[in-house]
Amino acid sequence: MSDIIDFMERMGGDAQLSQASADELAEVLSASDLAPEMQSVVMEGNAAKLETLLGTKPMCMLVAPPGPPGTESTPVRPAVPPPPPDDAEEEQEIKDLAEHASASEREIRRA
């Protein structure tokens, strides 16, 4: 397995090898220590078959920071509803509305 990994690293790091024609690639592969089935997979460019031969599968992992660079993460706090109105406050509000209504009625009667 390490032979194919080494070859793929070499191929990825060498611009001429990665852009080689089929004949040039076949020549390089025949000079390598790769098993014949690995050589044919490379020649075919069959990634799925290579994964099967190696017993691997593609993986992807993404680690995203919690916020923009330079900011510290702060714990999220649940929203706290406002406290219920005090009974005395509510009574005063009702009295104010009643007085306002009485004043409005008096003005209407005068008119």
Coordinates of C-alpha atoms in Angstrom, one line a residue, residues 31-92:
A31 CA 9.9 1.1 -13.9
S32 CA 8.2 1.3 -10.5
D33 CA 7.7 -1.4 -7.9
L34 CA 3.9 -1.2 -8.1
A35 CA 1.8 -4.3 -8.5
P36 CA 0.4 -4.8 -12.0
E37 CA -3.2 -4.2 -10.8
M38 CA -2.2 -0.9 -9.2
Q39 CA -0.4 0.1 -12.4
S40 CA -3.6 -0.5 -14.5
V41 CA -5.7 1.4 -12.0
V42 CA -3.4 4.4 -12.3
M43 CA -3.4 4.2 -16.1
E44 CA -7.2 4.0 -16.1
G45 CA -7.5 6.9 -13.6
N46 CA -10.1 4.9 -11.8
A47 CA -10.2 6.4 -8.3
A48 CA -13.1 4.2 -7.2
K49 CA -11.2 1.0 -8.1
L50 CA -8.1 2.3 -6.3
E51 CA -10.2 2.9 -3.2
T52 CA -11.5 -0.6 -3.4
L53 CA -8.0 -2.1 -3.8
L54 CA -6.7 -0.1 -0.9
G55 CA -9.7 -0.7 1.3
T56 CA -10.3 2.9 1.9
K57 CA -13.1 5.5 1.3
P58 CA -13.0 9.2 1.0
M59 CA -13.5 11.3 4.1
C60 CA -14.0 15.0 4.6
M61 CA -13.9 17.0 7.9
L62 CA -14.7 20.6 8.4
V63 CA -13.9 22.5 11.5
A64 CA -15.4 26.0 11.6
P65 CA -14.6 28.6 14.2
P66 CA -17.6 29.8 16.2
G67 CA -17.3 33.4 15.1
P68 CA -15.2 36.0 13.1
P69 CA -11.5 35.9 13.7
G70 CA -10.4 37.8 16.9
T71 CA -13.7 37.3 18.7
E72 CA -14.1 35.2 21.7
S73 CA -17.0 32.9 22.0
T74 CA -19.6 33.8 24.6
P75 CA -22.0 31.3 26.0
V76 CA -25.5 31.6 24.7
R77 CA -28.0 32.5 27.4
P78 CA -31.6 31.6 27.1
A79 CA -34.0 34.5 26.8
V80 CA -35.6 35.5 30.1
P81 CA -39.2 36.8 29.9
P82 CA -39.9 40.1 31.8
P83 CA -41.4 39.7 35.2
P84 CA -45.2 39.9 35.5
P85 CA -46.6 43.3 36.3
D86 CA -47.0 44.2 40.0
D87 CA -50.7 44.2 41.1
A88 CA -50.3 47.7 42.4
E89 CA -49.0 48.9 39.1
E90 CA -51.9 47.2 37.3
E91 CA -54.4 48.8 39.6
Q92 CA -52.9 52.3 39.1

